[in-house]
Coordinates of C-alpha atoms and ligand atoms in Angstrom, one line a residue:
M1 CA -121.0 79.3 -168.3
V2 CA -120.0 81.6 -171.2
A3 CA -118.9 78.9 -173.3
E4 CA -122.2 77.0 -172.6
A5 CA -124.2 80.2 -173.6
E6 CA -122.2 80.4 -176.8
A7 CA -122.8 76.9 -177.7
L8 CA -126.4 77.3 -177.1
F9 CA -126.6 80.3 -179.2
D10 CA -124.8 78.8 -181.9
A11 CA -127.0 75.7 -181.8
V12 CA -130.1 77.7 -182.0
L13 CA -128.5 79.8 -184.8
D14 CA -128.0 76.8 -186.8
A15 CA -131.4 75.3 -186.4
T16 CA -133.6 78.2 -186.9
A17 CA -135.1 78.6 -190.4
D18 CA -134.9 82.5 -190.0
A19 CA -132.3 84.5 -191.3
V20 CA -130.1 86.0 -188.4
M21 CA -127.1 88.2 -188.9
V22 CA -125.0 89.9 -186.0
T23 CA -123.1 93.0 -186.4
D24 CA -120.8 95.2 -184.3
R25 CA -121.7 98.5 -183.1
A26 CA -120.5 100.2 -186.3
G27 CA -122.7 97.9 -188.5
N28 CA -119.8 95.5 -189.8
I29 CA -121.0 91.9 -190.1
K30 CA -119.7 89.4 -187.5
Q31 CA -121.9 86.5 -188.0
I32 CA -124.7 84.8 -190.1
N33 CA -126.4 81.6 -189.6
P34 CA -127.1 79.0 -192.4
A35 CA -130.7 80.3 -192.9
F36 CA -129.3 83.7 -193.6
Q37 CA -126.9 82.2 -196.5
K38 CA -129.7 80.3 -198.0
L39 CA -132.2 83.2 -198.1
T40 CA -129.8 85.8 -199.4
G41 CA -127.1 83.5 -201.1
F42 CA -124.5 85.5 -199.5
S43 CA -121.9 83.1 -197.6
L44 CA -120.1 84.2 -194.4
P45 CA -116.7 84.8 -196.0
M46 CA -118.4 87.0 -198.5
L47 CA -119.9 89.1 -195.9
V48 CA -117.7 89.0 -192.6
G49 CA -116.2 92.3 -191.8
K50 CA -118.1 94.2 -194.5
D51 CA -120.4 97.1 -193.7
A52 CA -124.1 95.6 -193.5
R53 CA -125.6 98.7 -194.8
E54 CA -124.2 97.7 -198.3
L55 CA -127.0 95.1 -198.4
F56 CA -129.5 97.9 -197.9
R57 CA -128.2 100.9 -199.3
D58 CA -129.8 102.5 -202.5
L59 CA -132.8 100.2 -202.1
N60 CA -134.4 101.9 -199.1
D61 CA -134.8 105.5 -197.8
P62 CA -131.5 107.1 -197.4
E63 CA -132.3 107.5 -193.8
F64 CA -133.1 103.8 -193.3
C65 CA -129.4 102.5 -192.5
D66 CA -128.7 105.2 -190.0
E67 CA -131.8 104.6 -188.2
V68 CA -131.4 100.8 -188.2
W69 CA -127.9 101.1 -186.6
S70 CA -128.6 103.7 -184.1
E71 CA -128.4 103.4 -180.2
E72 CA -132.1 103.4 -179.6
P73 CA -132.3 100.5 -177.1
Q74 CA -135.5 98.6 -178.0
T75 CA -136.0 96.1 -180.5
R76 CA -137.5 97.7 -183.7
H77 CA -139.5 96.1 -186.5
Y78 CA -139.5 97.0 -190.1
E79 CA -142.1 96.1 -193.0
S80 CA -141.1 95.7 -196.4
V81 CA -137.4 96.2 -196.2
R82 CA -135.5 95.9 -199.4
S83 CA -132.0 94.0 -199.5
K84 CA -129.7 92.6 -202.0
H85 CA -129.5 89.0 -202.9
A86 CA -126.1 87.6 -203.9
D87 CA -127.4 87.3 -207.5
G88 CA -128.0 91.1 -207.9
R89 CA -131.8 90.7 -207.1
A90 CA -133.4 93.0 -204.8
Q91 CA -135.8 91.2 -202.4
V92 CA -138.5 92.4 -199.9
H93 CA -139.1 91.2 -196.4
G94 CA -139.7 92.2 -192.9
M95 CA -137.0 92.6 -190.5
S96 CA -136.5 93.0 -186.7
M97 CA -133.2 94.8 -185.1
T98 CA -132.4 94.1 -181.5
P99 CA -129.2 96.2 -179.9
I100 CA -127.1 94.2 -177.5
R101 CA -126.0 96.3 -174.8
D102 CA -122.7 96.1 -173.1
T103 CA -122.2 96.5 -169.3
A104 CA -122.0 100.2 -169.7
G105 CA -125.4 100.2 -171.2
N106 CA -124.2 101.1 -174.8
A107 CA -125.2 99.1 -177.8
S108 CA -122.1 97.0 -178.6
Q109 CA -123.5 94.6 -181.1
F110 CA -126.9 94.4 -183.4
V111 CA -128.8 91.4 -184.1
A112 CA -130.9 91.4 -187.2
V113 CA -133.6 88.7 -187.7
I114 CA -135.5 88.2 -191.1
L115 CA -138.4 85.7 -190.5
S116 CA -138.3 83.5 -193.5
D117 CA -141.9 83.5 -194.1
S118 CA -141.8 87.4 -194.2
F119 CA -140.3 87.2 -197.8
Q120 CA -142.7 88.7 -200.3
S121 CA -143.5 86.4 -203.0
D122 CA -141.5 86.5 -206.5
A123 CA -144.7 87.5 -208.2
E124 CA -144.7 90.8 -206.4
T125 CA -141.1 91.4 -206.2
G126 CA -138.6 89.1 -207.8
E127 CA -140.3 89.0 -211.4
I128 CA -139.5 92.7 -211.9
H129 CA -135.9 92.3 -211.1
R130 CA -135.7 88.9 -212.6
A131 CA -136.7 90.7 -216.0
G132 CA -133.2 92.5 -215.9
H133 CA -131.4 89.1 -215.6
D134 CA -129.6 86.9 -218.2
A135 CA -131.5 83.5 -218.4
L136 CA -128.3 81.4 -218.5
T137 CA -126.0 82.8 -215.8
G138 CA -128.6 84.6 -213.7
L139 CA -126.5 87.7 -213.7
P140 CA -127.6 91.1 -214.6
D141 CA -128.1 91.7 -218.2
R142 CA -126.8 94.7 -220.2
G143 CA -130.0 96.7 -219.8
L144 CA -129.9 96.4 -215.9
L145 CA -126.1 97.1 -215.8
A146 CA -126.7 100.2 -218.0
D147 CA -129.4 101.2 -215.0
R148 CA -126.9 100.4 -212.5
V149 CA -124.1 102.5 -214.1
G150 CA -126.4 105.4 -214.7
Q151 CA -127.4 105.3 -210.8
N152 CA -123.7 105.0 -209.7
I153 CA -122.7 108.0 -212.0
L154 CA -125.4 110.2 -210.4
N155 CA -124.0 109.1 -207.0
A156 CA -120.5 109.4 -208.1
K157 CA -121.0 113.0 -209.6
R158 CA -122.4 114.0 -206.2
A159 CA -119.5 112.6 -204.2
N160 CA -116.8 113.6 -206.5
K161 CA -115.8 109.9 -207.1
S162 CA -115.1 107.7 -210.0
I163 CA -116.3 104.6 -211.5
A164 CA -114.4 101.8 -213.5
L165 CA -116.3 99.7 -216.1
L166 CA -114.3 96.4 -216.7
V167 CA -115.3 94.8 -220.1
M168 CA -114.2 91.4 -220.3
G169 CA -114.2 88.7 -223.1
L170 CA -113.3 85.1 -222.8
D171 CA -110.1 84.3 -224.9
R172 CA -110.6 81.4 -227.1
F173 CA -114.2 80.6 -226.3
T174 CA -115.1 79.6 -229.9
V175 CA -112.4 76.9 -229.7
I176 CA -114.1 75.3 -226.6
N177 CA -117.4 75.6 -228.0
D178 CA -116.5 74.1 -231.2
A179 CA -114.6 71.3 -229.5
L180 CA -116.8 70.4 -226.6
G181 CA -120.2 71.6 -227.9
Y182 CA -122.6 74.2 -226.9
T183 CA -123.8 72.5 -223.7
A184 CA -120.4 72.3 -222.3
G185 CA -119.9 75.9 -223.6
D186 CA -122.9 77.1 -221.5
Q187 CA -122.0 75.1 -218.7
L188 CA -118.5 77.1 -218.7
L189 CA -120.2 80.5 -219.0
K190 CA -122.3 79.4 -216.0
E191 CA -119.2 78.6 -214.0
V192 CA -117.4 81.8 -215.2
A193 CA -120.3 83.8 -214.0
E194 CA -120.2 82.2 -210.5
R195 CA -116.5 82.9 -210.2
L196 CA -117.1 86.4 -211.2
S197 CA -119.9 87.0 -208.4
K198 CA -117.6 85.6 -205.8
V199 CA -114.7 87.9 -206.5
I200 CA -116.7 91.3 -206.6
R201 CA -117.6 93.4 -203.7
M202 CA -121.2 93.9 -202.5
S203 CA -121.1 97.6 -204.1
D204 CA -120.0 96.1 -207.7
T205 CA -122.2 94.8 -210.2
A206 CA -121.3 91.9 -212.5
A207 CA -123.1 91.5 -215.7
R208 CA -123.4 89.3 -218.9
L209 CA -123.1 91.6 -221.9
D210 CA -123.7 88.9 -224.5
G211 CA -122.1 85.4 -225.7
D212 CA -118.7 85.2 -224.1
K213 CA -118.7 89.0 -222.8
F214 CA -119.2 90.0 -219.3
A215 CA -118.7 93.3 -217.5
V216 CA -118.1 94.5 -213.9
M217 CA -119.0 98.1 -212.6
T218 CA -117.0 99.1 -209.7
P219 CA -116.9 102.5 -207.8
I220 CA -113.4 103.5 -207.3
S221 CA -111.3 106.1 -205.3
A222 CA -108.3 105.6 -207.2
I223 CA -107.1 103.8 -210.3
D224 CA -105.4 101.2 -208.4
D225 CA -108.8 100.0 -207.2
S226 CA -109.8 99.0 -210.7
V227 CA -106.3 97.3 -211.2
I228 CA -107.2 95.2 -207.9
V229 CA -110.5 94.1 -209.3
A230 CA -108.9 93.4 -212.7
E231 CA -106.2 91.0 -211.0
K232 CA -108.9 89.3 -208.9
V233 CA -110.8 88.6 -212.0
L234 CA -107.7 87.1 -214.0
N235 CA -106.8 85.1 -210.9
A236 CA -110.1 83.6 -210.4
M237 CA -109.9 82.2 -213.8
K238 CA -106.5 80.5 -213.2
K239 CA -108.0 77.3 -211.8
G240 CA -109.1 74.8 -214.6
F241 CA -113.0 74.2 -215.2
S242 CA -114.2 70.6 -215.5
L243 CA -116.1 70.2 -218.5
K244 CA -117.4 66.8 -219.8
G245 CA -114.6 65.1 -217.7
E246 CA -112.0 67.3 -219.3
E247 CA -110.0 70.1 -217.6
V248 CA -110.2 73.4 -219.4
F249 CA -108.5 76.5 -219.1
V250 CA -109.8 79.9 -220.0
T251 CA -108.6 83.4 -219.6
F252 CA -110.1 86.9 -219.9
S253 CA -109.0 89.9 -221.8
I254 CA -110.3 93.0 -220.0
G255 CA -110.7 96.5 -221.1
I256 CA -111.1 99.2 -218.4
S257 CA -112.6 102.6 -218.9
I258 CA -113.2 105.1 -216.1
Y259 CA -116.1 107.6 -215.4
P260 CA -115.4 110.5 -215.7
T261 CA -112.1 110.6 -217.7
D262 CA -113.1 108.3 -220.4
G263 CA -116.9 109.0 -220.7
E264 CA -119.7 110.7 -219.2
D265 CA -122.4 107.9 -219.7
F266 CA -122.7 104.2 -219.9
D267 CA -122.6 104.1 -223.9
D268 CA -119.3 105.8 -223.9
L269 CA -118.1 103.7 -221.2
L270 CA -119.0 100.6 -223.0
K271 CA -117.6 101.7 -226.4
D272 CA -114.2 102.6 -224.8
G273 CA -114.2 99.4 -222.7
L274 CA -114.7 97.2 -225.8
S275 CA -112.0 98.9 -227.6
A276 CA -109.5 98.5 -224.8
M277 CA -110.7 94.9 -224.4
Q278 CA -109.9 94.4 -228.1
F279 CA -106.5 95.8 -227.6
A280 CA -105.9 93.4 -224.6
K281 CA -106.9 90.5 -226.8
T282 CA -104.6 91.3 -229.8
T283 CA -101.7 91.8 -227.4
G284 CA -101.9 88.3 -226.0
G285 CA -104.9 88.0 -224.0
D286 CA -105.0 87.1 -220.1
Q287 CA -104.4 90.7 -219.3
Y288 CA -106.0 94.1 -218.7
R289 CA -105.8 97.1 -220.6
F290 CA -107.0 100.8 -219.8
F291 CA -108.7 102.7 -222.4
A292 CA -106.4 105.8 -221.7
S293 CA -102.9 104.9 -222.5
E294 CA -101.4 106.7 -220.0
M295 CA -103.2 104.6 -217.5
N296 CA -101.3 101.5 -218.9
A297 CA -98.2 103.1 -217.9
K298 CA -99.3 103.8 -214.4
A299 CA -100.7 100.3 -213.9
R300 CA -97.3 98.9 -215.4
N301 CA -95.2 101.1 -213.0
R302 CA -97.4 99.8 -210.0
L303 CA -96.9 96.3 -211.2
D304 CA -93.2 96.7 -211.7
L305 CA -92.8 98.1 -208.2
E306 CA -94.7 95.2 -206.8
K307 CA -92.2 92.8 -208.7
R308 CA -89.1 94.6 -207.6
M309 CA -90.4 94.7 -204.0
R310 CA -90.7 90.9 -203.9
N311 CA -87.2 90.8 -205.0
A312 CA -86.1 93.4 -202.7
L313 CA -86.8 91.1 -199.6
V314 CA -84.8 88.4 -201.0
N315 CA -81.9 90.5 -202.1
E316 CA -81.7 92.2 -198.7
E317 CA -82.1 95.7 -200.2
F318 CA -84.2 96.9 -197.2
V319 CA -82.5 98.8 -194.3
L320 CA -83.7 100.4 -191.1
Y321 CA -82.6 103.9 -190.3
Y322 CA -82.9 105.1 -186.7
Q323 CA -84.2 108.4 -185.5
P324 CA -83.4 109.5 -182.0
K325 CA -86.1 110.2 -179.4
V326 CA -84.5 112.5 -177.1
D327 CA -85.0 113.6 -173.4
A328 CA -85.3 117.3 -174.0
S329 CA -84.3 118.3 -170.4
T330 CA -81.1 116.2 -170.4
G331 CA -80.4 115.9 -174.0
R332 CA -80.0 112.2 -173.8
V333 CA -81.3 109.7 -176.4
K334 CA -83.8 107.6 -174.6
G335 CA -85.2 105.5 -177.8
A336 CA -85.2 105.3 -181.4
E337 CA -87.9 104.9 -184.2
A338 CA -86.9 102.4 -186.9
L339 CA -87.8 103.6 -190.2
I340 CA -87.5 101.4 -193.2
R341 CA -85.7 102.7 -196.5
W342 CA -85.4 100.5 -199.7
R343 CA -82.1 100.8 -201.3
D344 CA -83.0 100.0 -204.7
P345 CA -80.0 99.2 -207.0
V346 CA -81.5 101.0 -210.1
H347 CA -83.6 103.8 -208.4
G348 CA -81.7 104.5 -205.4
L349 CA -83.0 105.2 -201.7
I350 CA -86.8 105.0 -201.8
S351 CA -88.9 106.4 -199.1
P352 CA -91.6 104.3 -197.2
A353 CA -94.5 106.8 -198.2
E354 CA -93.8 105.6 -201.9
F355 CA -93.9 101.7 -201.2
I356 CA -95.5 101.0 -198.0
P357 CA -99.1 101.7 -199.5
V358 CA -98.5 99.2 -202.3
A359 CA -97.0 96.7 -200.0
E360 CA -99.9 97.1 -198.0
E361 CA -102.5 96.3 -200.9
T362 CA -100.4 93.3 -201.9
G363 CA -100.0 91.8 -198.5
L364 CA -96.3 91.9 -199.1
I365 CA -96.2 94.3 -196.0
V366 CA -96.6 91.1 -193.7
D367 CA -93.3 89.8 -194.7
I368 CA -91.7 93.2 -194.7
G369 CA -92.9 94.1 -191.4
T370 CA -91.9 90.8 -189.7
W371 CA -88.2 91.7 -191.2
C372 CA -88.4 95.2 -189.8
L373 CA -89.3 93.8 -186.4
R374 CA -86.7 91.3 -186.3
D375 CA -83.9 93.5 -187.5
A376 CA -84.9 96.3 -185.0
C377 CA -85.0 93.7 -182.2
F378 CA -81.5 92.3 -183.2
Q379 CA -80.0 95.7 -183.5
T380 CA -81.4 97.0 -180.3
K381 CA -79.8 94.0 -178.3
R382 CA -76.3 94.4 -180.2
W383 CA -76.2 97.9 -178.8
Q384 CA -77.0 96.7 -175.4
D385 CA -74.5 94.0 -175.6
A386 CA -71.8 96.8 -177.0
G387 CA -72.2 98.5 -173.6
Y388 CA -74.4 101.3 -174.4
D389 CA -77.2 102.7 -172.2
P390 CA -80.2 100.5 -173.3
I391 CA -82.9 102.5 -175.3
R392 CA -86.3 101.6 -176.3
M393 CA -86.9 100.8 -180.0
S394 CA -90.3 101.7 -181.6
V395 CA -91.3 99.8 -184.9
N396 CA -94.1 100.9 -187.0
V397 CA -96.8 98.4 -187.5
S398 CA -99.1 98.6 -190.6
A399 CA -102.8 98.0 -190.5
H400 CA -102.5 94.7 -192.3
Q401 CA -99.7 93.4 -189.9
F402 CA -101.7 94.4 -186.9
R403 CA -104.6 92.4 -188.1
A404 CA -102.6 89.5 -189.1
K405 CA -103.2 86.3 -187.0
N406 CA -99.4 85.8 -186.7
L407 CA -98.7 89.2 -185.1
L408 CA -98.1 87.8 -181.6
D409 CA -96.0 84.9 -182.8
V410 CA -93.8 87.3 -184.9
V411 CA -93.2 89.7 -182.1
K412 CA -92.6 86.9 -179.7
S413 CA -90.1 85.1 -181.9
A414 CA -88.3 88.2 -183.0
L415 CA -87.9 89.0 -179.1
A416 CA -86.9 85.5 -178.2
D417 CA -84.4 85.1 -181.1
A418 CA -82.7 88.3 -180.5
K419 CA -82.8 87.6 -176.7
L420 CA -84.2 91.1 -176.0
E421 CA -86.3 91.8 -173.2
P422 CA -89.9 93.0 -174.2
K423 CA -89.7 96.1 -172.4
W424 CA -87.3 97.5 -174.9
L425 CA -89.7 97.0 -177.8
E426 CA -92.6 99.4 -178.4
L427 CA -95.1 98.9 -181.5
E428 CA -96.4 102.1 -183.2
I429 CA -100.0 101.9 -184.7
T430 CA -102.2 104.7 -185.8
E431 CA -105.9 105.3 -184.8
S432 CA -107.5 104.7 -188.0
M433 CA -106.4 100.8 -187.6
L434 CA -108.4 100.7 -184.4
M435 CA -111.9 102.2 -185.1
N436 CA -113.2 99.6 -187.5
D437 CA -113.8 97.0 -184.8
V438 CA -113.0 98.6 -181.6
E439 CA -113.6 95.6 -179.1
A440 CA -111.4 93.4 -181.4
A441 CA -108.7 96.2 -181.7
I442 CA -108.6 96.4 -177.8
A443 CA -108.1 92.6 -177.5
R444 CA -105.1 92.7 -179.8
M445 CA -103.6 95.7 -178.0
Q446 CA -103.9 93.9 -174.7
A447 CA -102.2 90.9 -176.0
V448 CA -99.4 92.9 -177.3
R449 CA -99.2 94.5 -173.8
D450 CA -99.3 91.3 -172.1
L451 CA -96.2 90.1 -173.9
G452 CA -94.7 93.1 -172.1
C453 CA -94.1 95.5 -175.0
G454 CA -95.0 99.2 -175.2
L455 CA -97.6 100.3 -177.4
S456 CA -97.9 103.7 -178.9
I457 CA -100.5 105.8 -181.1
D458 CA -98.7 107.4 -184.0
D459 CA -99.8 110.5 -185.7
F460 CA -102.2 111.1 -183.0
G461 CA -104.6 114.1 -183.7
T462 CA -104.9 113.3 -187.4
G463 CA -107.2 110.5 -187.2
Y464 CA -110.7 110.0 -185.6
S465 CA -109.3 110.9 -182.2
S466 CA -112.3 109.5 -180.3
L467 CA -111.5 110.6 -176.9
S468 CA -114.1 108.3 -175.4
Y469 CA -112.1 105.4 -176.5
L470 CA -108.7 106.6 -175.8
S471 CA -109.2 105.9 -172.0
R472 CA -110.0 102.4 -172.9
F473 CA -107.0 101.7 -175.3
P474 CA -104.3 100.0 -173.4
I475 CA -101.5 102.0 -174.6
T476 CA -98.4 103.6 -173.1
T477 CA -97.6 106.3 -175.3
L478 CA -99.2 109.1 -177.6
K479 CA -97.1 110.7 -180.4
I480 CA -98.4 114.1 -181.4
D481 CA -98.4 114.5 -185.1
R482 CA -96.0 116.8 -186.6
A483 CA -98.9 118.9 -188.2
F484 CA -99.6 120.3 -184.8
V485 CA -95.8 120.7 -184.0
K486 CA -94.8 122.3 -187.1
D487 CA -97.3 125.3 -186.8
V488 CA -97.1 126.2 -183.1
Q489 CA -95.5 129.4 -183.8
E490 CA -98.1 130.9 -186.3
N491 CA -101.2 129.3 -185.6
Q492 CA -103.0 129.9 -182.2
N493 CA -105.5 126.9 -182.6
T494 CA -102.7 124.3 -183.4
K495 CA -100.9 125.6 -180.4
E496 CA -104.0 125.0 -178.2
I497 CA -104.4 121.6 -179.6
A498 CA -100.9 120.5 -179.0
R499 CA -101.1 121.9 -175.4
A500 CA -104.5 119.8 -175.1
I501 CA -103.1 116.7 -176.2
I502 CA -100.0 116.9 -173.9
G503 CA -102.6 117.7 -171.0
L504 CA -104.7 114.7 -172.1
S505 CA -101.7 112.3 -172.2
R506 CA -100.8 113.5 -168.7
G507 CA -104.1 113.0 -167.4
L508 CA -104.2 109.5 -168.9
N509 CA -100.6 108.7 -167.4
L510 CA -99.4 108.1 -171.0
E511 CA -95.9 108.9 -172.1
V512 CA -96.0 111.7 -174.7
V513 CA -93.7 112.1 -177.7
A514 CA -93.6 114.9 -180.1
E515 CA -92.6 114.4 -183.7
G516 CA -91.4 116.7 -186.2
A517 CA -89.7 119.1 -183.9
E518 CA -87.4 121.0 -186.4
L519 CA -87.0 124.4 -184.6
L520 CA -85.6 125.4 -181.4
E521 CA -88.9 127.4 -180.9
H522 CA -90.6 124.1 -181.3
V523 CA -88.5 122.4 -178.7
E524 CA -88.9 125.3 -176.2
F525 CA -92.7 125.3 -176.7
L526 CA -92.9 121.5 -176.1
K527 CA -90.7 121.7 -172.9
E528 CA -92.5 124.5 -171.5
N529 CA -95.9 122.6 -171.8
G530 CA -94.5 119.4 -170.4
C531 CA -93.7 117.2 -173.2
D532 CA -90.3 115.7 -172.5
V533 CA -89.4 113.3 -175.4
I534 CA -89.0 114.8 -178.6
Q535 CA -88.3 113.4 -182.2
G536 CA -87.3 115.8 -185.0
F537 CA -84.9 117.1 -187.4
Y538 CA -83.9 119.5 -184.5
F539 CA -82.1 116.9 -182.8
S540 CA -81.2 114.4 -185.8
K541 CA -82.5 113.1 -189.0
P542 CA -83.0 109.4 -189.3
L543 CA -79.6 107.8 -189.4
E544 CA -77.8 104.5 -190.4
A545 CA -77.3 102.4 -187.8
S546 CA -73.5 103.0 -187.6
E547 CA -74.2 106.8 -187.5
F548 CA -76.9 106.4 -184.8
E549 CA -74.6 104.5 -182.5
K550 CA -72.5 107.7 -182.1
K551 CA -75.3 109.5 -180.4
L552 CA -75.8 106.7 -177.9
S553 CA -74.2 107.0 -174.2
R554 CA -72.0 104.7 -172.7
R555 CA -73.4 102.9 -169.7
A556 CA -72.0 104.3 -166.4
A557 CA -69.7 101.9 -164.8
A558 CA -71.3 100.0 -162.2
Ligands
LIG1 P1 -94.1 108.0 -189.1 O1 -94.2 106.5 -188.3 O2 -95.0 108.9 -188.6 O3 -92.5 108.5 -189.1 C1 -92.3 109.8 -188.9 C2 -91.9 110.3 -190.3 O4 -91.5 111.7 -189.9 C3 -90.5 109.7 -190.9 O5 -90.7 109.4 -192.2 C4 -89.4 110.7 -190.4 O6 -88.3 110.7 -191.2 C5 -90.2 112.0 -190.6 N1 -89.7 113.1 -189.7 C6 -89.0 112.9 -188.5 N2 -88.9 114.0 -187.9 C7 -89.0 115.0 -188.9 C8 -89.1 116.4 -188.8 O7 -88.5 117.1 -187.9 N3 -89.5 117.2 -190.0 C9 -90.1 116.4 -190.9 N4 -90.8 117.1 -191.9 N5 -90.2 115.1 -191.1 C10 -89.7 114.4 -189.9 P2 -90.4 108.5 -193.1 O8 -89.2 107.8 -192.5 O9 -90.3 108.9 -194.5 O10 -91.6 107.6 -192.9 C11 -92.7 107.9 -193.4 C12 -94.0 106.8 -192.8 O11 -93.6 105.7 -193.4 C13 -93.9 106.7 -191.3 O12 -94.5 107.7 -190.5 C14 -94.5 105.4 -191.2 O13 -95.9 105.5 -191.1 C15 -94.1 104.5 -192.5 N6 -93.0 103.8 -192.3 C16 -91.7 103.9 -192.2 N7 -91.1 102.9 -191.6 C17 -91.9 102.0 -191.7 C18 -91.9 100.4 -191.2 O14 -90.8 99.9 -190.9 N8 -93.0 99.8 -191.3 C19 -94.4 100.3 -191.6 N9 -95.5 99.6 -191.6 N10 -94.6 101.6 -191.9 C20 -93.2 102.3 -192.0
LIG2 MG1 -94.0 106.1 -186.5
LIG3 MG1 -95.9 109.8 -187.1

C-alpha cells in the first residue's frame, strides 16, 4: 500500500507542469520534480539536502522564510514571491505551502508548489535582472557582482563574517582563440561558465568580469572554505572540453582576496584578487594564490597535511590508544574508548583534534574511520581470546562516516572478520550529527542498533540537546561532556546540569558515562549522583594497547 502510494505520488510529480519541492521539517530539500528543475534551472543534485531558504533569502522580507516553514497547519498561499534562478536571476511567482503532519500532529515535511502560470513575465521582472548579465555566458556581469559583493559585505559586517573573492583567469586562452577561432573560443567560455555554476553553492555568485576572466564570491567562515571552492573550480576544469571535434584542456589561475583582511570594498578586493591571480599565473598557472602571503603558507600547510595523511594510512602510521571506562563502585574496567593517534615520522605524535577536521573535509575520514573500527574490533577480540574479562569497546564515528552509505557494511564486516559479537561494540556519535535530518538519523541509528551494537551520544550537553528528540533516539548510552565534570566544584550551575543529565539518563533507562574526571572530587560527586561509569585522567590517560592490557582483569575460572 505504501509502495503504491509512493508510486502514485511520483507519477503525479513527474507529470505535472507545476514546480513541486518537498522539504523536511527544518527546510532541507528532499525532492523536486522535473517541472521544478525546468522552471528554476536547479537540478536535484544541486539542491538535495540544502536549506530551501537559500533560494528565497535576501530577495524577500526577512520574516518570509520563518513564516513559510512554520508549524501553522493550514496550506498557505503567497503572491509575488521572489526566488533565485540557477543562472543568478531573481524571478517572481506565486507559491503555496502545505505542511504534512506526522501521526503526532507535528509538521514533519513541507510541500511547496509553484504554479507554472504564476511566473510573472520577463518584461516585468527578468529584464531588470537580465540587464546585469553577460550576454555570452548568462552569468552576472562585473556590475552585478559589485552589487552582490557590496550586499554581502553589509551582511558580513553585521554577522562578523568574512567573504572571499576568487578572481580567475584562464591560462593560455589566447592560444586556443588563435588556433581554433573566436567561435570556438566563445563556446569554451560558455562551457567554462556552465561548469562554474555547477560547482558553486547557492549562496555564492559566479560572474564573468571580461574576456577570459571570471570571479566567484563566497561567504566564508574560515579560510579553508575558500580553499575548498578554489580546489573545486580547478578540479571542474580537469576534464577536457570538446571544441570543433578536438579535445581541449584549459586551466585556471586563481587569486583570492578576503574581506575584511585584504580590502573593505569591492574595488579593493578585485584589485588584490587580480594581483594574486597574476602571481598564480606567473608561477605556473593551474593553482590558486592568496593575496596575503601568509595565507599561502597556511593553505600549503593544509595541503601538506592532507598529502601526508593520505600516505599515513598506507604507511600504517595511525595507532589506537585505549582509555578505560571504569565502574566507579568496583574499580573494574568495564570498557574502553578507542582514540586515534597519528605517529608521524617527522612531526611525532599528532592529536586527533588537529587532523580529524581536515580528514572530515577531504573525505579521508571514511577510510580512516573504517581502519579504526576494524582495528578496535580485532583488538577487543584478541583480549577476549587471551582470557581477559570481556570489555565493551567504544569507537568514535564522525559525521561524514555516519552518513556514508557503507556505514552498516563496514561495521558488519569489521565484526564478522574479527569474529566479535556485536554487543561488545559501541559507536559514539554527537548530537550535532543528528539534528539536520532527524528522521533519517533515527533510521540510521536504529539500523546500527539492529546489528546488535551499542550507540552512545558523545559530548552530551554541548550541542543542541533537544530533549524532545532524545526520547526518540534509539541509543543505549549518554556521555556527559567533560565541561560539566570539570567545573562541578566551583560552579553551582554546572553541578546542577551534570545532576540533571544523570537524572535524565536514568529516567530514559540509559547508561550514563562521565568523561574528563580528573580529580577525586569529580569521581565522588559523580558517584554520589548515581553515575557509575567514569572515564578520565583520574583513572587513566588513553594508553597503548600493551599498557592498557595491564588494567584488564582475568576472567574468573569457570
Ligand atoms: P572524545 O570522543 O570526546 O574523546 C575524549 C577526549 O577527551 C580524548 O581526547 C581524551 O584523551 C580526552 N580526555 C579523556 N579524559 C580526560 C580528562 O580527564 N581530562 C581531559 N582534559 N581530557 C580527557 P583525544 O584523544 O585528543 O580526542 C579528541 C577528539 O578527537 C575525541 O573526542 C573525538 O571526537 C575525536 N577522535 C578521537 N579518535 C577518533 C577516531 O578514531 N575517529 C573519530 N571520528 N574521531 C576521533
Ligand atoms: Mg568519544
Ligand atoms: Mg567526548
